[in-house]
XYZ file of C-alpha atoms in Angstrom:
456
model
C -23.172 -46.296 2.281
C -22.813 -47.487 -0.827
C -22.988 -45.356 -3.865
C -21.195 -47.007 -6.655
C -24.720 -48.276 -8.172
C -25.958 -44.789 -8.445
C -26.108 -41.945 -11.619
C -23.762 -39.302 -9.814
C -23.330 -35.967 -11.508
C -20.163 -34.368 -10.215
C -19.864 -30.325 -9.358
C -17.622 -27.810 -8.005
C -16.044 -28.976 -5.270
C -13.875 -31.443 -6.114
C -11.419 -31.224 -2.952
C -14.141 -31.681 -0.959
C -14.146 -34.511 1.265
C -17.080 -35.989 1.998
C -18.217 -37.554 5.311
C -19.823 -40.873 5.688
C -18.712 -41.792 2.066
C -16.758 -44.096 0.007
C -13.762 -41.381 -0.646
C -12.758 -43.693 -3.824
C -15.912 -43.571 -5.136
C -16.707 -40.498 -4.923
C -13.369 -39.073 -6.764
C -15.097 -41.761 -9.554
C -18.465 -40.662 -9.700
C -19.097 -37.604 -8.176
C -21.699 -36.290 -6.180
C -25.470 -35.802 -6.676
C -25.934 -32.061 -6.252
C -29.323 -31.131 -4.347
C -29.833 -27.385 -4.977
C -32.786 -26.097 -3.772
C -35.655 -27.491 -1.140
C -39.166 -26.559 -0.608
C -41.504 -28.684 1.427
C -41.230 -32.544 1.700
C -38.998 -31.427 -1.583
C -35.320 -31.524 -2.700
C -34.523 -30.751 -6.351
C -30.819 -31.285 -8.054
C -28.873 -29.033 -10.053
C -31.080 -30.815 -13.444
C -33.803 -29.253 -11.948
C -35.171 -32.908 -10.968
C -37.611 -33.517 -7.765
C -37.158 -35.453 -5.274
C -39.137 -36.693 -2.219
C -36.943 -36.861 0.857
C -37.566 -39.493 2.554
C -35.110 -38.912 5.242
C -35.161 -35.939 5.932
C -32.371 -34.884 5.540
C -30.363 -37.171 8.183
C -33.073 -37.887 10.046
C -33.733 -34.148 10.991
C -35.743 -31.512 9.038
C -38.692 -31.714 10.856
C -40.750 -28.549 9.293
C -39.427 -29.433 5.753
C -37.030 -27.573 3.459
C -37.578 -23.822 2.968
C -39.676 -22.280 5.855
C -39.846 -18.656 5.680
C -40.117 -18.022 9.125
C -36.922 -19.889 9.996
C -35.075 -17.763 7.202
C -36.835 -14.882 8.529
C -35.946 -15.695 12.597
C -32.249 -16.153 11.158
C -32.324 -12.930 9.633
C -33.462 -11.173 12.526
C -30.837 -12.247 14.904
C -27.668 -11.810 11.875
C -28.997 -7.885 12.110
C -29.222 -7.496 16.014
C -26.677 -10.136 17.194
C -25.407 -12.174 15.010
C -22.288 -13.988 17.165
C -21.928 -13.896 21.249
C -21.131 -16.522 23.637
C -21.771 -17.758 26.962
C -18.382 -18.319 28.609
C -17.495 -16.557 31.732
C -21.070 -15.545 33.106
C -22.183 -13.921 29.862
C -25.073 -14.785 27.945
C -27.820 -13.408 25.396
C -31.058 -13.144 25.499
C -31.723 -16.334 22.286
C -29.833 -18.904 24.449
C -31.603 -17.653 27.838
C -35.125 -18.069 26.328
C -34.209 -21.481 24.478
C -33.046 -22.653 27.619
C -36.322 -21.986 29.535
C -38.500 -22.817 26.683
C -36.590 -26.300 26.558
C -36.769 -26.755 30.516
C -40.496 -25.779 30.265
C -41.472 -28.573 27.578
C -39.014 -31.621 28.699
C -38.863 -34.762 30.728
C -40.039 -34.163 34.415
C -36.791 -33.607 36.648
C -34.525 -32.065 33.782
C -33.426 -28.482 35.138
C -30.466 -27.303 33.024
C -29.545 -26.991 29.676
C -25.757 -26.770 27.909
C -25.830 -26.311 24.382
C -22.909 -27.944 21.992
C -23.042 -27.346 17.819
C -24.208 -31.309 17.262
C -25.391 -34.787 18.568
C -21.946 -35.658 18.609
C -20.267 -33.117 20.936
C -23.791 -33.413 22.731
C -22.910 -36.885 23.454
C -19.219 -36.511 24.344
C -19.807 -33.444 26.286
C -22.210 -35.589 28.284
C -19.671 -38.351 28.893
C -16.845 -35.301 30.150
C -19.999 -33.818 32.581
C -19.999 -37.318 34.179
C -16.675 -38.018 34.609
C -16.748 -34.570 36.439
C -19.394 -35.149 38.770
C -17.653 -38.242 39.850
C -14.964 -36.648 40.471
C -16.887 -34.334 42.575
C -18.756 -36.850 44.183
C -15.261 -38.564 45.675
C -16.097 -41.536 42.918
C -13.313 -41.532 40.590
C -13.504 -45.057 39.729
C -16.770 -45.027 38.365
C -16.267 -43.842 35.148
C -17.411 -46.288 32.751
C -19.858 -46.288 30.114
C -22.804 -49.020 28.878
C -23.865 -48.547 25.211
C -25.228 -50.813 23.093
C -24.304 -52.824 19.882
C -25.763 -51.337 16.407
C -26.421 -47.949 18.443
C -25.293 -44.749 17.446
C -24.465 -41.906 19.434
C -22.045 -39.706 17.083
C -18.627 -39.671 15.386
C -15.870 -37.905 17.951
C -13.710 -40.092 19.263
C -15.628 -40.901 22.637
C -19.191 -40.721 20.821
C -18.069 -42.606 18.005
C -16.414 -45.357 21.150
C -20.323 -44.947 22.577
C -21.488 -45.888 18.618
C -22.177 -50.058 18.754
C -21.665 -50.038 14.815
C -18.264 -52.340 13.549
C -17.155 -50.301 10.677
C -17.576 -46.184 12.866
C -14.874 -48.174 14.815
C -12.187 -49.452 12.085
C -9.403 -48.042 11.507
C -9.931 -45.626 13.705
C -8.183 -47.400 16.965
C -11.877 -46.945 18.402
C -13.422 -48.016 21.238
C -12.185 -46.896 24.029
C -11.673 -49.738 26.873
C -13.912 -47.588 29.136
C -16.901 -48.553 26.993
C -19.072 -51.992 26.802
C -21.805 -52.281 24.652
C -24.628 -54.673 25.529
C -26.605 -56.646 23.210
C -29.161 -55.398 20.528
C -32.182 -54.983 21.915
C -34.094 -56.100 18.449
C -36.386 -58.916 18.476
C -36.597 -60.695 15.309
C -39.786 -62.141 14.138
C -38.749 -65.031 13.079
C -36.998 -65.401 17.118
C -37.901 -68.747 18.754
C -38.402 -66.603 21.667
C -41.531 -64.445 22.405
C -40.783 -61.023 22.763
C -41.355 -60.865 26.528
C -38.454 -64.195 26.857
C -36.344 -62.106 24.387
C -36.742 -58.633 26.760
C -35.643 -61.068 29.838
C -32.323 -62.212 27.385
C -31.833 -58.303 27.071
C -31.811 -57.610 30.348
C -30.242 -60.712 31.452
C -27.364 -59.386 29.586
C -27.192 -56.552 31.091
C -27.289 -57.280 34.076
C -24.385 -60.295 33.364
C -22.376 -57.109 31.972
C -22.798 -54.933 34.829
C -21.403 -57.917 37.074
C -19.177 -58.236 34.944
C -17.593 -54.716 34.997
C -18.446 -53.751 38.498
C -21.380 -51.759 39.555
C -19.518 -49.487 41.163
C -17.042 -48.401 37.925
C -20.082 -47.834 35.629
C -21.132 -44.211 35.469
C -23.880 -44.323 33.182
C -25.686 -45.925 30.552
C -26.901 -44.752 27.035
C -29.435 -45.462 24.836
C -31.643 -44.408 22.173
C -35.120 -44.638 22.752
C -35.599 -46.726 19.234
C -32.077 -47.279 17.351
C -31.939 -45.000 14.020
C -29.079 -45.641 12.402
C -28.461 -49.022 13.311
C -31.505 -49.712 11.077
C -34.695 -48.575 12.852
C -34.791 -50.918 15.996
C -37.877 -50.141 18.018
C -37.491 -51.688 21.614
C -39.157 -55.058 22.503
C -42.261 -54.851 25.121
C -41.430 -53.942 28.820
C -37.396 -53.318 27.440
C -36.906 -49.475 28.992
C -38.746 -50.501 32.380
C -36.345 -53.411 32.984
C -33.275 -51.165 31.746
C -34.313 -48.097 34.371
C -34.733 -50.608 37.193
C -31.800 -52.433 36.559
C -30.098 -48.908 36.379
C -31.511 -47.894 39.708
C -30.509 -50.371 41.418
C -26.891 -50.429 40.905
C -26.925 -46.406 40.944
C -26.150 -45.892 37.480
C -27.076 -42.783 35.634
C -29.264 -42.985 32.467
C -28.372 -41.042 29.463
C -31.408 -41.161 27.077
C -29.918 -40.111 23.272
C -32.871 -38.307 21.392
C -31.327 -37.055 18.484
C -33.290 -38.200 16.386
C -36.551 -39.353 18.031
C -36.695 -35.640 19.713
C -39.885 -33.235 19.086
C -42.105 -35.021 17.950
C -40.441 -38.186 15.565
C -42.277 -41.083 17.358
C -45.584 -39.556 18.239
C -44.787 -37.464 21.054
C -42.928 -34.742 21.547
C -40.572 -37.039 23.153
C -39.984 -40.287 22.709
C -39.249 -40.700 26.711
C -43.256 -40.245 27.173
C -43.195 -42.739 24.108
C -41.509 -45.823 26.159
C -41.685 -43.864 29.497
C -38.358 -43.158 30.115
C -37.262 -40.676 33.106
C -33.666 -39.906 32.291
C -30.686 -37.999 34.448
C -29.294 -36.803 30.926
C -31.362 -36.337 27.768
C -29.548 -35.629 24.273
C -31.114 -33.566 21.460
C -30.266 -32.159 18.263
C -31.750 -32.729 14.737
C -35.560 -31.647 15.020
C -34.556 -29.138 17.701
C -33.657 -26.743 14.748
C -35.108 -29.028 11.488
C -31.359 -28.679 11.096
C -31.253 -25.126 9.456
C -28.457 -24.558 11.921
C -25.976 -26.289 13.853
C -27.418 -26.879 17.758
C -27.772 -29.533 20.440
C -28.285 -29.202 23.825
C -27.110 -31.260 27.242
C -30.200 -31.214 29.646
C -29.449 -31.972 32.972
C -31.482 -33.330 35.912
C -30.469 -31.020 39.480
C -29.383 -34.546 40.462
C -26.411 -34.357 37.539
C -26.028 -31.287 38.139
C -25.638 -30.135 41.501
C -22.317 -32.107 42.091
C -20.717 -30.527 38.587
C -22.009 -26.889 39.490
C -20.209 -27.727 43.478
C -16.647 -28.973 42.129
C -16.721 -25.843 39.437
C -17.252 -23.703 42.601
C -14.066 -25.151 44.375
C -12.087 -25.236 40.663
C -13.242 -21.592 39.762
C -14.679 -22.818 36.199
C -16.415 -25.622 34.518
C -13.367 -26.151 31.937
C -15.673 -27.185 28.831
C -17.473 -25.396 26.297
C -17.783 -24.550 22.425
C -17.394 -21.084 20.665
C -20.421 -21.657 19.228
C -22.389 -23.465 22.067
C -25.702 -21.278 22.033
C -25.204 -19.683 19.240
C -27.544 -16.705 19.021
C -28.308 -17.421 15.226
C -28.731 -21.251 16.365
C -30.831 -20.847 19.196
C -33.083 -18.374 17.253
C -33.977 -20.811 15.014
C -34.405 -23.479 17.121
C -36.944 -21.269 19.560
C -38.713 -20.337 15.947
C -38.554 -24.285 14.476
C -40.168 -25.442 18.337
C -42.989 -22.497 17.839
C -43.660 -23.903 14.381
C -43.788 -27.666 15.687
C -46.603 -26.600 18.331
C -48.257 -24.241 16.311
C -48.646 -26.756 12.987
C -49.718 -29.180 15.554
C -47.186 -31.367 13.919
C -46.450 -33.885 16.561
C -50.986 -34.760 15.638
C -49.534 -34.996 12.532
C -47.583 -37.899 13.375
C -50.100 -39.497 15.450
C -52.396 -39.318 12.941
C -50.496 -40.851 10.124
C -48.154 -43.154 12.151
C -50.762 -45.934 11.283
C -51.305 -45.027 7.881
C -47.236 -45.274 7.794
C -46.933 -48.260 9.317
C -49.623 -50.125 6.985
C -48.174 -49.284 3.912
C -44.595 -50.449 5.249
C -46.139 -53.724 6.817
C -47.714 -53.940 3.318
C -44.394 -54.332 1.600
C -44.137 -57.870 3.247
C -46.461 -59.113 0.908
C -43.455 -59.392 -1.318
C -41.891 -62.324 -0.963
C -38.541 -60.783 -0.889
C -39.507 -58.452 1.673
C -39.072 -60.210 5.424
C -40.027 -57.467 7.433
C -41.269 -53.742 8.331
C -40.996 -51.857 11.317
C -41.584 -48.545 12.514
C -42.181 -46.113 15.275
C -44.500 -43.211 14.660
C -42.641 -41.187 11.455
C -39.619 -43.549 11.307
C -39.569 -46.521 9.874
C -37.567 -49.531 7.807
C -37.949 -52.800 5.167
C -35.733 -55.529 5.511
C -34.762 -57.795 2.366
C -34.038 -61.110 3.052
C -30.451 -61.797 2.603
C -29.154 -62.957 -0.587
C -25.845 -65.322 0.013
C -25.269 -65.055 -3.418
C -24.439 -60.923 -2.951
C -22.634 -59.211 -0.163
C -24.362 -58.348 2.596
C -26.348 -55.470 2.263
C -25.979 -55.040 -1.680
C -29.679 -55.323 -2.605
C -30.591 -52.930 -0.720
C -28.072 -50.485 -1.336
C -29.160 -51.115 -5.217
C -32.854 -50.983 -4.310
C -31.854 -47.485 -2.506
C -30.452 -46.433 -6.112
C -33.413 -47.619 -7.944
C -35.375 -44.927 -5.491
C -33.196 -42.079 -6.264
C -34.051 -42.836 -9.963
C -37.687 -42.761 -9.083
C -37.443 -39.613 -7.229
C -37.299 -40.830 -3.516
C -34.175 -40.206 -1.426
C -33.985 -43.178 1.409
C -31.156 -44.856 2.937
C -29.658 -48.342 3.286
C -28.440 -49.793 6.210
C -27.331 -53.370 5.813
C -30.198 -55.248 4.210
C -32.425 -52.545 5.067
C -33.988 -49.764 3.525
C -34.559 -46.907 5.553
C -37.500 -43.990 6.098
C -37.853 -40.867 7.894
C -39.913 -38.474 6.283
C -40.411 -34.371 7.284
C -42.930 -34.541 10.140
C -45.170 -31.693 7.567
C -45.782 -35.246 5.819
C -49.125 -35.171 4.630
C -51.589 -38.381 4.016
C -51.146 -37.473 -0.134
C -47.392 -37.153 0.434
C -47.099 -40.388 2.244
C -49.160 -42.001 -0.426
C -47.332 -40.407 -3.599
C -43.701 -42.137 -1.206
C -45.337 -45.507 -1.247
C -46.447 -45.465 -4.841
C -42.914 -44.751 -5.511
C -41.732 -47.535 -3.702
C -44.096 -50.155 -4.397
C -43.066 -49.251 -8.636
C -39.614 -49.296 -7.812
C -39.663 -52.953 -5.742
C -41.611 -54.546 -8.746
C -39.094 -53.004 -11.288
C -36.296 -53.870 -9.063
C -37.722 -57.571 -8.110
C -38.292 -57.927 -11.788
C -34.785 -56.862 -12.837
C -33.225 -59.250 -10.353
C -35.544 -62.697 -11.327
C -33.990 -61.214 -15.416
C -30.742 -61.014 -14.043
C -31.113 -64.545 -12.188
C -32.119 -66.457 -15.772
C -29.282 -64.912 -17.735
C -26.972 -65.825 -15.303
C -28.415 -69.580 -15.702
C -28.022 -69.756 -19.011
């Protein structure tokens, strides 16, 4: 991400070191400090609002601020506030969370293991697969199909599952046990029709599972729609081909809802979205709007059985976190999944996913705007490239224009990014767009300037 356009202000905290960031530029400019959030609202240490259009990362589903997630925190500091599942001992937050995800999930999920983020989710999945084929008397099939621009995390196997070129430099990464098939993003401007360019997709696929060996591929992951590759909704009839493709050479879907989870897309899932049936689903984010650190591994009895066997002949399942099921953690996330039901907020995306996607699709009017896509509260605007700038610099300047404006988004590549708290309402999502249709005519404006001084 590029910040070097941007008005930081620095703070206290200089030896810090920031993820995701340009480390240089940040010992030049500082930081923007965000203080204090209430609602759809963030506000800096100025005192200035700011819509946030993100988020967070993707996560704060009930917005910033909800008393009753403070208040469900507070009540499990005072009667538990730390204990731990290992060795057959457990508490009665991480029970309950458990049940109450079993109860709402996918059809054919049964168990639930709960890690501190997507990340560890992800790679914790990856080690649970391994072990079952170990169980299974498979120990050759062990690889793993991801996907190019995908993301599934940052460890060192999550970040090998991540199809994104610069979450792998420098950092020795991928590992040689993972292949990442092509994008499944159909451009508009494609020769091919979107059903020809869902046959390329899987055509690839299937090429790459020939290619490897059916039987040393373990499973497959995906993300319903790709987030952080740039908002990538699948092309028509995409997950159906996948999952039969899958079935057929007995290889075990992992479906990575991190971000699409509770609600994001329109349902609380976005499996009943693209009707998806997975052996492993991934979630984090919205599962506790992010006030604390949880994911959870949910397992179909068909993952699991084999595991729970070979820990029976071992005498433990070696794996676990300190603070998997945190009590604090889980007692939020119980409260956040109450507060999703009872605000009827997965309606509420439902009923303004169209509004959403109108306004974005809008945007195209602008010449320098090629495209808009979205699915339900998640969306993106493409600019077209500029070969005159480095890839992705207009929008990363665009992005900066925003923050001015009082809109947090997020660039990724030529695109700029949304993702808004699912408490959105219809005056909210209007008072975004007015701030970004201002900004692109100031920002358009700025560049056609720039473009006759640098004639003359």
């Amino acid at each position: 991400m590029d910040n070097s356009s941007l008005r930081l202000r620095r703070i206290d905290g200089e030896h810090h070191f920031h993820p995701y960031t340009d480390a240089r530029d940040v010992e030049r400019n500082g930081a923007l400090p965000i203080v204090r959030g209430e609602g759809i609202f963030v506000f800096d240490s100025d005192g200035k609002q700011y819509i946030e259009g993100m988020a967070g990362l993707w996560s704060v589903a009930v917005g910033f601020s909800e008393p009753r997630l403070v208040q469900a925190a507070n009540k499990q500091f005072q009667e538990l506030p730390y204990y731990h599942s290992f060795s057959g001992m457990t508490h009665p937050a991480v029970a309950e969370l458990s049940d109450k995800l079993i109860s709402i999930a996918p059809a054919g999920l049964s168990k639930a293991f709960f890690t501190n983020s997507g990340s560890e989710a992800n790679d914790t999945a990856i080690k649970m697969i391994w072990y079952r084929a170990n169980s299974l008397g498979t120990p050759n099939k062990k690889k793993i199909i991801a996907r190019k621009n995908a993301y599934h995390g940052v460890t060192a196997m999550s970040a090998s599952l991540t199809g994104l070129v610069k979450n792998h430099m420098a950092f020795d990464l991928p590992f040689p046990i993972v292949s990442h098939a092509m994008t499944p993003y159909y451009r508009p401007d494609s020769r091919l029709s979107e059903e020809e360019f869902t046959e390329l997709c899987l055509a690839d696929l299937q090429e790459l599972i020939e290619r490897e060996g059916p039987e040393t591929i373990a499973a497959f992951i995906g993300e319903p729609v790709m987030g952080a590759g740039g908002v990538l909704p699948p092309p028509k009839g995409y997950w159906k081909g996948v999952q039969r493709l899958l079935r057929a050479n007995d290889i075990l879907l992992i479906t990575d809802e991190v971000i699409t989870g509770f609600g994001r897309t329109g349902n609380l899932f976005a499996c009943e979205t693209y009707n998806i049936q997975p052996d492993v689903l991934i979630l984090s984010k919205q599962l506790s709007s992010s006030y604390q650190p949880i994911a959870a591994v949910l397992l179909s009895d068909h993952v699991y059985q084999p595991i729970a066997e070979r820990s029976s002949e071992i005498g433990v399942f070696g794996h676990g976190f300190t603070g998997s099921g945190h009590p604090v953690a889980a007692a939020v996330a119980l409260e956040n999944i109450r507060i999703i039901e009872e605000k009827r907020l997965v309606e509420n995306v439902r009923n303004l996913a169209p509004i959403f996607r109108s306004k974005l699709e809008a945007l195209t009017a602008h010449p320098e705007i090629w495209e808009a896509r979205s699915a339900g509260l998640m969306g993106a605007f493409e600019f077209h490239a500029d070969a005159r700038k480095e890839p992705g610099a207009r929008a990363a300047a665009f992005r900066a224009v925003l923050l001015e404006k009082g809109l947090i988004t997020r660039n990724i590549g030529d695109s700029i990014t949304l993702c808004p708290p699912l408490i959105i309402s219809a005056e909210e999502l209007e008072r975004m767009f007015d701030l970004i249709n201002s900004g692109l005519g100031d920002f358009l404006a700025g560049e056609r300037g720039s473009d006759v001084q640098a004639e003359k």
